[in-house]
XYZ file of C-alpha atoms in Angstrom:
587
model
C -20.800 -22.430 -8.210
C -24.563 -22.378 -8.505
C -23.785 -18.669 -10.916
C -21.250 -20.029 -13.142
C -23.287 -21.638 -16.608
C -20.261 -22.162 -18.361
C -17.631 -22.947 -16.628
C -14.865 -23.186 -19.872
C -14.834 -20.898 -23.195
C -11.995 -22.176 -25.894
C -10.719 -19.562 -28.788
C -11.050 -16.664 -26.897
C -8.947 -13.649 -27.569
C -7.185 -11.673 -25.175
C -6.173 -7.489 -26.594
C -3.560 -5.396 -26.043
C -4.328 -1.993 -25.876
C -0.798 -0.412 -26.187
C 0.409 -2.558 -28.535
C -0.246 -3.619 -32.245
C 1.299 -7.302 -31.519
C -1.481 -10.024 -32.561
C -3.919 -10.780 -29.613
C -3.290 -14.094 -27.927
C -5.804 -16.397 -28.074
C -6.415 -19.009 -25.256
C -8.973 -20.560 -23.331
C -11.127 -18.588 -20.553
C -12.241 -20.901 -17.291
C -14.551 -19.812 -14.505
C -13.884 -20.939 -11.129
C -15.554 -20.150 -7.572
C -13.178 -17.534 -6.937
C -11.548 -16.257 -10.197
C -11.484 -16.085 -14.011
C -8.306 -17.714 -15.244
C -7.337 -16.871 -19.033
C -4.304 -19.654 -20.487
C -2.679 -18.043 -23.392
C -2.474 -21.390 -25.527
C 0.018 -19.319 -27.911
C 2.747 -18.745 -25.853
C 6.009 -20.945 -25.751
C 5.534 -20.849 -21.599
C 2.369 -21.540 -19.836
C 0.786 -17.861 -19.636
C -1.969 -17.500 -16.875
C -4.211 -14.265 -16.268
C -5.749 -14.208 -12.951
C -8.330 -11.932 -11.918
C -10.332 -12.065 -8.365
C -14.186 -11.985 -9.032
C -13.970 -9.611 -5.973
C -11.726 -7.427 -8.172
C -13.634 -6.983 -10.949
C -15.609 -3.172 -10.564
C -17.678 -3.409 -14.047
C -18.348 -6.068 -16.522
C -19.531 -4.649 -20.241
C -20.350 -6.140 -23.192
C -19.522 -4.014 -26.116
C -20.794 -3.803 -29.654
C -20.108 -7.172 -32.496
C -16.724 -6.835 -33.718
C -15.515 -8.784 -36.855
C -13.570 -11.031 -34.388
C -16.604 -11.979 -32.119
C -18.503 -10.371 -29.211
C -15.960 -7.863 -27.080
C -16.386 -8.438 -23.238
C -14.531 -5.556 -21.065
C -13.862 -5.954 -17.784
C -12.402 -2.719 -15.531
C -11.221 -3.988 -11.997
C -10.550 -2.017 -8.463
C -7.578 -2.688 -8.636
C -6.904 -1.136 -12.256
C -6.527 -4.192 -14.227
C -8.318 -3.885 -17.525
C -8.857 -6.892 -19.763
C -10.633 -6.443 -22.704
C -11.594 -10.133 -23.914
C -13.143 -11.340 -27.560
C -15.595 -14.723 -27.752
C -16.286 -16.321 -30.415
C -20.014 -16.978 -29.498
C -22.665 -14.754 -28.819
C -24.236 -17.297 -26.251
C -20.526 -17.700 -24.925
C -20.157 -14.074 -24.246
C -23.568 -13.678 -22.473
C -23.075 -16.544 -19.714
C -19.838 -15.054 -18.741
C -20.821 -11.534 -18.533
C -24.087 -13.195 -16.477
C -21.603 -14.988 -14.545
C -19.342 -12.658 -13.320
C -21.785 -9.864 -12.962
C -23.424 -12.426 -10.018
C -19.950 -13.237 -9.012
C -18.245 -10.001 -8.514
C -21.370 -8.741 -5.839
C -22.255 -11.125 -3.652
C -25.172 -10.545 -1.546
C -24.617 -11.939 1.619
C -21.116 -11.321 3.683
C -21.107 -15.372 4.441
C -20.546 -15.193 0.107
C -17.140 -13.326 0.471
C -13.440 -14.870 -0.454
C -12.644 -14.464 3.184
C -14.714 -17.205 4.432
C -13.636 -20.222 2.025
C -10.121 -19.240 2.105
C -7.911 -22.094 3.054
C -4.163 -21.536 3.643
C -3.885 -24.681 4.947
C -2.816 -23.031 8.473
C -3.748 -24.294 12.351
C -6.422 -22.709 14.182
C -3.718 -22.129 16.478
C -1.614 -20.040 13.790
C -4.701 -18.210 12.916
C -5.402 -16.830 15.954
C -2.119 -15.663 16.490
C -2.383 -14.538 13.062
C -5.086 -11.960 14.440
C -3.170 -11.114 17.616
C 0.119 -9.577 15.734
C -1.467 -6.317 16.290
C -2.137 -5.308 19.530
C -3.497 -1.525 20.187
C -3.111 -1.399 23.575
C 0.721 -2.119 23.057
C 0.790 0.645 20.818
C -0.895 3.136 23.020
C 1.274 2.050 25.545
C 4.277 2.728 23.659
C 3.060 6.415 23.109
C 2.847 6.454 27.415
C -0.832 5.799 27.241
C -2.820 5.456 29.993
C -1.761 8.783 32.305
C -2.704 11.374 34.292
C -4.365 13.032 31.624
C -5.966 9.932 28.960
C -6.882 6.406 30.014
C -7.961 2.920 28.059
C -11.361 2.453 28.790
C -13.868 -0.713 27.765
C -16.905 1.285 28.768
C -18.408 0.786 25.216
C -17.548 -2.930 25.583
C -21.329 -3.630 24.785
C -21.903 -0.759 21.717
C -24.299 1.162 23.850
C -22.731 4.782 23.337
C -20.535 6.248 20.498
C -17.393 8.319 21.381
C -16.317 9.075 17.444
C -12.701 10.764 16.277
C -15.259 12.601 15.485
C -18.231 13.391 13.715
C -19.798 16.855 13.369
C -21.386 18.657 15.657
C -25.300 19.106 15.414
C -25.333 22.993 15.828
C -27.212 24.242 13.172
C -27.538 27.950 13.346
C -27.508 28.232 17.086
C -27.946 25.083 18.645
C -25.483 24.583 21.871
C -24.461 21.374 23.672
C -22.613 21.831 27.045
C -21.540 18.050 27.322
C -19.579 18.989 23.676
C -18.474 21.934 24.981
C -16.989 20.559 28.252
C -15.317 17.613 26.646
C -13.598 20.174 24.346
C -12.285 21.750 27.419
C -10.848 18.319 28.808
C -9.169 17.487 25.836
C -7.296 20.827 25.677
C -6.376 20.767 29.892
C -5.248 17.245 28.981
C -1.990 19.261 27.421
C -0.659 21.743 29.902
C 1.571 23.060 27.452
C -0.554 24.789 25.228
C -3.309 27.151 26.206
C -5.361 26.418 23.261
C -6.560 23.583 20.906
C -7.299 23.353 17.004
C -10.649 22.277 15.747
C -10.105 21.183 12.192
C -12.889 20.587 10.080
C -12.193 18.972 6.603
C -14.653 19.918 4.809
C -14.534 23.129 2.388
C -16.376 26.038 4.510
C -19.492 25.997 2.016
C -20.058 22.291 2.483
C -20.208 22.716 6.159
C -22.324 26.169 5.830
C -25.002 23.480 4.066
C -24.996 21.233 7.025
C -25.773 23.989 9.181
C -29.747 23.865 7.381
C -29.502 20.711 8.449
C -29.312 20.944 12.493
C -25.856 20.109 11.284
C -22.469 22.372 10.895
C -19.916 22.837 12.879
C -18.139 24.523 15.966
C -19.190 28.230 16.758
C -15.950 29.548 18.090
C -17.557 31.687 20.493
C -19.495 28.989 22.395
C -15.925 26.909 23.439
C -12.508 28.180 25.449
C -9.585 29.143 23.854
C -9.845 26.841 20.577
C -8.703 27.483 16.797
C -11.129 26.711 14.505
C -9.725 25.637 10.757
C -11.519 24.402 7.339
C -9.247 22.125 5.310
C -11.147 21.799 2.071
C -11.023 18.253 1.561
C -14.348 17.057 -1.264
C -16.590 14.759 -0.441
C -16.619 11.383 -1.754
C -18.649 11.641 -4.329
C -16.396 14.551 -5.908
C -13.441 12.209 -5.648
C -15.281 9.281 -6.932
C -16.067 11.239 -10.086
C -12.350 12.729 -10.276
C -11.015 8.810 -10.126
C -13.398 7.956 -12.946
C -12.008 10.945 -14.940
C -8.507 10.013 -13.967
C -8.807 6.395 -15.372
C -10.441 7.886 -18.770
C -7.106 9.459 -18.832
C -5.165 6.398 -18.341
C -6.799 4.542 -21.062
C -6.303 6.960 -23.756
C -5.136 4.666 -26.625
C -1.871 6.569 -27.860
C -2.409 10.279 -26.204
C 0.200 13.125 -26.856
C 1.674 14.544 -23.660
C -0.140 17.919 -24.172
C -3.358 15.460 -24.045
C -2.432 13.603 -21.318
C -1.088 16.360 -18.776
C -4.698 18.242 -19.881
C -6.743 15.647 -19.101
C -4.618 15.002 -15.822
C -5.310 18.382 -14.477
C -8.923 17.842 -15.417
C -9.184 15.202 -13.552
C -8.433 17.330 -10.498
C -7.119 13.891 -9.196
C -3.503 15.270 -7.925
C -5.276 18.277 -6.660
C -7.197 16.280 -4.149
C -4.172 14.816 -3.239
C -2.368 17.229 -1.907
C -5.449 18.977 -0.249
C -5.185 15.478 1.670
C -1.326 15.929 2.374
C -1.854 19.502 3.054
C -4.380 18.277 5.879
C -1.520 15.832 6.987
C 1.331 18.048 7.294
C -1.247 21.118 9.265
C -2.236 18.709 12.050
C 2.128 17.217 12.388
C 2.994 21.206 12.333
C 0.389 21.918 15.089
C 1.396 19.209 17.465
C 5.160 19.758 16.418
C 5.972 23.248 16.187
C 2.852 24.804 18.536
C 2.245 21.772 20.931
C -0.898 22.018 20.330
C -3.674 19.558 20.447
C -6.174 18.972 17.473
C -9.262 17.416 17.408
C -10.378 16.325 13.824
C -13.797 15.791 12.260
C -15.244 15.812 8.590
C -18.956 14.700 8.621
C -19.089 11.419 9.675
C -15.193 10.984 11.135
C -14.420 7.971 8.888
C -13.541 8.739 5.556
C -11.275 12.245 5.098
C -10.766 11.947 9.209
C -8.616 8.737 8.660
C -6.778 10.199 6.159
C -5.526 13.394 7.933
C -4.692 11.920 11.181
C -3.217 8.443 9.474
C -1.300 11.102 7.408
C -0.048 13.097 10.380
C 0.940 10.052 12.648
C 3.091 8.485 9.200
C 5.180 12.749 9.167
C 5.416 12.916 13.336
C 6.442 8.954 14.015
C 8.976 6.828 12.677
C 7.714 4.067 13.896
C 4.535 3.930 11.531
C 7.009 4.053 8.325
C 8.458 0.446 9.582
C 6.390 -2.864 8.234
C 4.939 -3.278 11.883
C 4.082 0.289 12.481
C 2.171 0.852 9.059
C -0.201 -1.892 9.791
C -0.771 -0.473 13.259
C -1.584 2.349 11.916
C -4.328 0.627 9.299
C -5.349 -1.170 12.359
C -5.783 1.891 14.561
C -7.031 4.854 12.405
C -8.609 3.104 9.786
C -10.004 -0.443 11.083
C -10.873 0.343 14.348
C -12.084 3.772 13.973
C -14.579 2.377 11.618
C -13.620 3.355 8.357
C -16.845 1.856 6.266
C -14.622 -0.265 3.580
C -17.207 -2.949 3.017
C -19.136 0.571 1.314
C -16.756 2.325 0.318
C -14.848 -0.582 -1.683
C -18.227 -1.909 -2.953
C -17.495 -5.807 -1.438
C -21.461 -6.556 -1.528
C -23.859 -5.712 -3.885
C -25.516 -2.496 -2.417
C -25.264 1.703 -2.833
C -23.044 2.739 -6.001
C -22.881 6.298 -4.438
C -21.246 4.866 -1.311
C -18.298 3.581 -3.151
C -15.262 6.265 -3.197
C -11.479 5.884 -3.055
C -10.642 7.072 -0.235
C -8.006 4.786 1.298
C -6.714 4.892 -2.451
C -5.949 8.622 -1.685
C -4.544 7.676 1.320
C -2.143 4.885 -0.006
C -1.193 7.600 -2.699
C -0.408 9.905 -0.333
C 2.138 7.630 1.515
C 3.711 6.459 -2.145
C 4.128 10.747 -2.370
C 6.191 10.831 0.673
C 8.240 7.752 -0.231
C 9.535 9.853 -3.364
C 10.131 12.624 -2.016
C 11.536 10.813 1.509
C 12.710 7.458 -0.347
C 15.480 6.175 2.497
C 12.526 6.957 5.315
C 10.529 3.905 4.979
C 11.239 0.275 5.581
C 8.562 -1.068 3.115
C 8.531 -0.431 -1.056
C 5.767 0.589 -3.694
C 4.741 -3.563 -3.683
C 4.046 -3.451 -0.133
C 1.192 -0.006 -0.506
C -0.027 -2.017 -4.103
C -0.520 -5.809 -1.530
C -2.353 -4.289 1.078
C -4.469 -2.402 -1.713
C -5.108 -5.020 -3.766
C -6.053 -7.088 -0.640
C -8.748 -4.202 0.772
C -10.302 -5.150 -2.248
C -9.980 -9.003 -2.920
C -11.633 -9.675 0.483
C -9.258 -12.869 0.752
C -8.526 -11.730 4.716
C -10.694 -10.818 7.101
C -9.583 -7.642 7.954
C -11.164 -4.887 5.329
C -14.272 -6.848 5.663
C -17.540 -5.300 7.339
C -18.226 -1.538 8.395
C -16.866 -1.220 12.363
C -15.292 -3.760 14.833
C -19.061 -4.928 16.333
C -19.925 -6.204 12.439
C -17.176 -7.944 12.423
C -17.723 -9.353 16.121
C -21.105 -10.033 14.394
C -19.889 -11.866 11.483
C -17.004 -14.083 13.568
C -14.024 -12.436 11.284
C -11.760 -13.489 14.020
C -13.186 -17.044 13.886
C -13.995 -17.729 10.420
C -11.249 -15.737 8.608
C -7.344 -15.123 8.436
C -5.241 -11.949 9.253
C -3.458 -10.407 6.419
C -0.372 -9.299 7.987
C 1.386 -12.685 8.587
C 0.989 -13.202 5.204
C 2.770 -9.888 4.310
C 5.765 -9.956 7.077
C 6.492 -13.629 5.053
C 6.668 -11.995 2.110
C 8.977 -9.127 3.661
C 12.211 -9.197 1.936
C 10.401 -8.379 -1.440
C 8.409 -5.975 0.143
C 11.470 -3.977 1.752
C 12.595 -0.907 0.584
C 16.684 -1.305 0.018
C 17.389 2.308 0.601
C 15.884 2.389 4.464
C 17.959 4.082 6.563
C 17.142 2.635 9.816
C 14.397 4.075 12.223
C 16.252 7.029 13.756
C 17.623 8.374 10.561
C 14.629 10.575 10.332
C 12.481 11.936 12.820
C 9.457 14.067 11.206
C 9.225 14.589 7.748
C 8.072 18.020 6.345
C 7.297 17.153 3.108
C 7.243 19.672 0.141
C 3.169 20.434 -1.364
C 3.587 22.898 -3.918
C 1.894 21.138 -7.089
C 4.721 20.085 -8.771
C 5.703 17.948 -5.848
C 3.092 15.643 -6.868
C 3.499 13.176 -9.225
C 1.400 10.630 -11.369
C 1.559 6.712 -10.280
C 2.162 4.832 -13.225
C 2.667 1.838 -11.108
C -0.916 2.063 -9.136
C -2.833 3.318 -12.392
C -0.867 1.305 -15.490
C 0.965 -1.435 -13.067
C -0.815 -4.084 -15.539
C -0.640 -2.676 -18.991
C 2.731 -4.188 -20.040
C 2.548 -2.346 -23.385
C 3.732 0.347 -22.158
C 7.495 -0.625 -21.035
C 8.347 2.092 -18.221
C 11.799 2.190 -17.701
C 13.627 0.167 -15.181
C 13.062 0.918 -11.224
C 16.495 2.075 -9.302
C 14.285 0.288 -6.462
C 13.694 -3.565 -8.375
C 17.276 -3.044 -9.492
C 18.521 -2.135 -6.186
C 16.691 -5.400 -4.933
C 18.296 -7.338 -7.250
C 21.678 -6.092 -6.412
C 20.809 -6.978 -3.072
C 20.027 -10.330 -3.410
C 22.879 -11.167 -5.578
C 25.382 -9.845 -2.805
C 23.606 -12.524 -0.508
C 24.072 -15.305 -3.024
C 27.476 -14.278 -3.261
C 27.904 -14.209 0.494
C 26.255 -17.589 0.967
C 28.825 -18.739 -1.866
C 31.805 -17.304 -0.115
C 30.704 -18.744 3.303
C 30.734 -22.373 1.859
C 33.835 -21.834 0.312
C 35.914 -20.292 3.338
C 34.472 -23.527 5.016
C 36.624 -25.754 2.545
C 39.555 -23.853 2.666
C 41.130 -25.875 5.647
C 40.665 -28.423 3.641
C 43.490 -27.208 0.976
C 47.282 -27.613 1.260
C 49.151 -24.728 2.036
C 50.261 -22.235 -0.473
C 53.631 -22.200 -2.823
C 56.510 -19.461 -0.668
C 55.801 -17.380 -3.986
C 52.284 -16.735 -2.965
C 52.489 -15.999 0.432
C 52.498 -12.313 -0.042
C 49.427 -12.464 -1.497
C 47.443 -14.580 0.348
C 48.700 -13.439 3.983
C 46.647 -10.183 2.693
C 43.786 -11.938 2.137
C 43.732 -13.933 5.523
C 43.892 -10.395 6.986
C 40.769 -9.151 5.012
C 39.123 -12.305 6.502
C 40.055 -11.707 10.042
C 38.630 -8.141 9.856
C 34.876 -9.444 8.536
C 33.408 -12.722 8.125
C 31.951 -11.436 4.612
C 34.847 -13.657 2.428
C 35.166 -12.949 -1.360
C 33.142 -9.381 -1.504
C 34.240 -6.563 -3.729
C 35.485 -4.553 -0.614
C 38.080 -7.853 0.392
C 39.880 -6.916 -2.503
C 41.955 -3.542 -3.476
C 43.901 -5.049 -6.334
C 43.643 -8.203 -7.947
C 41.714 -11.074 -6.952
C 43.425 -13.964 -4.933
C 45.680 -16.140 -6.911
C 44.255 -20.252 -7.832
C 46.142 -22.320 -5.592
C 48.465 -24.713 -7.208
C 50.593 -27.054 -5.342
C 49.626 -29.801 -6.260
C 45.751 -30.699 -5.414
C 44.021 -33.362 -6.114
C 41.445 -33.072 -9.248
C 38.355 -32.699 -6.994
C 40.044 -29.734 -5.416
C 40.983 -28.463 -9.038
C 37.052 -27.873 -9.350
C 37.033 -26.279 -6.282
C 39.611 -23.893 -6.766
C 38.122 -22.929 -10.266
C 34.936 -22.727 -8.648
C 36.730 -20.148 -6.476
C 38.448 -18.007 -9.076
C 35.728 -17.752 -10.728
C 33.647 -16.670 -8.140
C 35.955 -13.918 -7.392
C 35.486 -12.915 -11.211
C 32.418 -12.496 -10.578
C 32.694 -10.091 -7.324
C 34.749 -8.033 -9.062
C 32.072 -7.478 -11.982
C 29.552 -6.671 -9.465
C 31.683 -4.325 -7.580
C 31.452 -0.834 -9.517
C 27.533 -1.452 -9.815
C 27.120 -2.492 -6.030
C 29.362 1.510 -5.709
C 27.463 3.317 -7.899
C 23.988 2.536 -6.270
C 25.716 3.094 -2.535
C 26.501 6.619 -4.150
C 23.083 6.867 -5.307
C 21.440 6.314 -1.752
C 23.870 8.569 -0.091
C 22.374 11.258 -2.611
C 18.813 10.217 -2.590
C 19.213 10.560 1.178
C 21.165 13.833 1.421
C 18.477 15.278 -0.681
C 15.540 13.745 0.929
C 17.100 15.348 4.577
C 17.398 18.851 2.617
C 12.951 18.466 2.322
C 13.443 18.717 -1.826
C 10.968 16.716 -3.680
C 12.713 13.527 -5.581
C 12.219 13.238 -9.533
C 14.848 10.322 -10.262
């Protein structure tokens, strides 16, 4: 609290930068935690939120006639572009948040005041919900051939995913050489291995001046050297910057836009990622091959391939527990630098890149082009992004597992994945098929496979009204058929309470009790082939009138719902046929 000078700023205006409507004005408050902006305009209490860990840049911006502009461009894409009245106003905020949004110390992070109220008890379980071992277990690890090992339980050696070799121009090491060798006897069933490097070829020719490089073919048995071509992060820093320019254009044509999306190069580096993904699932898949992977340092475009290739060879990592194994294995543990490479403390602009961004993208690709193959939705990829970056849980906090051992993560903070599965029937994707529907996805990578993410990139700029999801209005569908079940449950369980029914409605009603015996789900569309049940009327009391009304009404209302609730089973028996044919999606 010690940064925050002004904790309250009154008349401040809030734009809109895709609309002409008059900006809201409100008041602005600064908290320990976040910047809260109340619309005092609106009808209905309107509340902005925005995470100081969020925020990426603060900028003041030249006197307007309105007051002093304050722009504020967050991780997670959020742009708010605020006016205040007061020159001295403006400045304490912008001092404010610049303080608050890069803290110093890791002690100064979200993650360790966060309260949820929960046991110490519940936290630690909290942090147990993923267990490697059980994972590794459940791929028949240990065997003959690989074993779990805690020989590097005290941090005295490094055995990476990996990093790259330090060859230089003709530099050898036997101990590389041999382990090579052990990783490809490990698989009988191929008599060679694939050494993929990332990198593009002239990158890697650079290291080489180094004492750097990569692999010389002729020093190891029987392997396959391959470049990818993956950038560095510093290219795909610069190609999210340009990307975002893009997104901001006030009212572009589509001939701008599309131009200054393929200058971007931002969907280009995507699928050189996914290309990466679907090499290393063909070479285990098709050629039983083993692959060792390395870029240079094994933790940035390294986590991507592999996380990529697990997600097209496994179903199980496209189910809400799987995915967050997956985080937990290639990304967490392997030591994926996010405390750096998300900027959480004040520190090295030039380490910052997005590259679990890419890799989050990447997934959101497949899920168009494969949309019945996962159990989660879009909202469950934009959560766990928003949370790398909001540094509310412990677990994107810190550079490898012995910082975080260091900074008592498991002590001090709480596990982000309880707080998802509660949240799991919004975050579930209504067109899942079920694990064993698919087995490995080949998806399609020619460029026009690839499409822009409105809802990562624009997700917050309301102005721009996309059209409707088939996904939200699946969801709602879905809920309203388990309202309506709940309904018709408590009404089947007053039915014994009615008379019997008048000889003249037998007929009809002796078809309905049959409908019932066959499924317990009473008074949905697929009970009825004709009309609905007749009102019963012989002669109940008025209390039981209500009820009965109550009933035919309900049934009304089935019967409204039923064509829709059709049409949208017809539309996942599509999406799905076409998804199992490998054709890219563009509903």
């Amino acid at each position: 609290m010690e940064h925050i000078t002004t904790p309250k700023v009154e008349n401040v205006k809030l734009l809109d930068r895709y609309t002409n409507r008059k900006a809201a004005n409100g008041t602005l408050y600064l908290t320990a935690t976040h910047l809260i902006y109340v619309e005092a305009s609106a009808e209905v209490r309107k509340e902005t939120w925005i995470l100081h860990h969020h925020i990426a840049t603060v900028e003041k911006l030249p006197l307007a006639t309105a007051g002093y502009p304050l722009l504020i461009h967050c991780k997670n894409f959020h742009v708010a572009h605020f006016v205040i009245g007061q020159e001295r106003d403006c400045h304490e905020v912008y001092t404010s948040l610049l303080k608050l949004s890069q803290p110093v110390k890791p002690e100064e992070l979200y993650a360790f005041s966060y309260n949820p109220k929960m046991s110490k008890e519940n936290r630690e379980i909290g942090w147990k919900l993923i267990d490697l071992k059980v994972d590794y277990q459940r791929m028949g690890i240990p065997n003959d051939y690989w074993e779990i090992t805690d020989v590097n339980k005290d941090y005295e050696a490094a055995i990476c995913r990996c990093s790259q070799p330090l060859s230089g121009f003709s530099a050898r090491c036997l101990e590389d050489e041999q382990m090579l060798q052990a990783i490809r006897e490990a698989n009988p069933g191929s008599p060679f291995m694939y050494v993929v490097d990332t990198r593009p070829k002239l990158n890697a020719m650079a290291n080489r001046a180094a004492g750097k490089g990569y692999e010389n073919e002729d020093n190891y048995d029987n392997i396959r050297f391959k470049f990818i071509g993956i950038e560095n992060i510093h290219v795909m820093r610069s190609s999210l910057q340009k990307l975002l320019e893009v997104c901001e254009m006030k009212s572009p044509s589509m001939s701008d836009f599309l131009t200054g999306l393929e200058n971007s190069g931002w969907l280009r580096h995507i699928k050189a990622v996914m290309d990466a993904g679907v090499f290393l699932a063909k070479a285990v898949k098709d050629e039983k091959a083993s692959v060792l992977v390395h870029c240079s340092d094994g933790w940035d475009r390294t986590a991507q391939v592999c996380s990529l290739a697990s997600l097209l060879l496994d179903p199980f990592y496209r189910t809400f527990k799987g995915f967050m194994v997956l985080i937990e294995k290639e990304w967490i543990a392997m030591g994926h630098k996010f405390s750096h490479r998300c900027g959480h403390l004040c520190g090295d602009p030039k380490e910052v890149s997005p590259v679990f961004t890419q890799f989050v993208e990447c997934v959101w690709q497949l899920m168009q082009q494969f949309p019945c193959a996962f159990e989660f939705n879009e909202r469950f990829l934009l959560e766990i992004h928003d949370h790398v970056y909001s540094c509310q849980f412990g677990n994107f906090l810190g550079t490898c597992h012995k910082e975080r051992e260091d900074l008592k993560i498991f002590e001090k903070t709480h596990s982000l994945w309880p707080f998802l599965l509660q949240k799991k029937q919004e975050l579930r994707n209504p067109l899942y098929r079920g694990f064993t529907a698919y087995k490995e996805l080949q998806p399609n990578t020619l460029p026009f496979s690839f499409q822009f993410w409105c809802g990562m990139y624009n997700r917050f700029d309301k102005g721009m009204h996309p059209k409707q999801c088939v996904l939200d209005h699946l969801l709602s569908c879905v809920s309203q058929k388990m309202k309506l079940e709940d309904s018709a449950s408590e009404l089947e369980n007053k039915l014994p309470f009615l008379d019997g029914p008048l000889p003249s409605e037998a007929c009809s009603l002796s078809k309905v009790g049959h409908a019932v015996s066959k499924t317990p789900m009473l008074n949905t569309p697929q009970d009825y082939e004709g009309d609905p049940p007749p009102v019963l009327s012989n002669g109940a009391s008025a209390g039981d009138m209500d009820v009965l009304a109550d009933v035919d009404q309900r049934n009304k209302e089935n019967l409204f719902h039923h064509q829709d609730l059709c049409d949208h089973s017809d539309t996942i028996d599509m999406l799905d046929s076409e998804a199992k044919d490998g054709k890219p999606q563009h509903h």
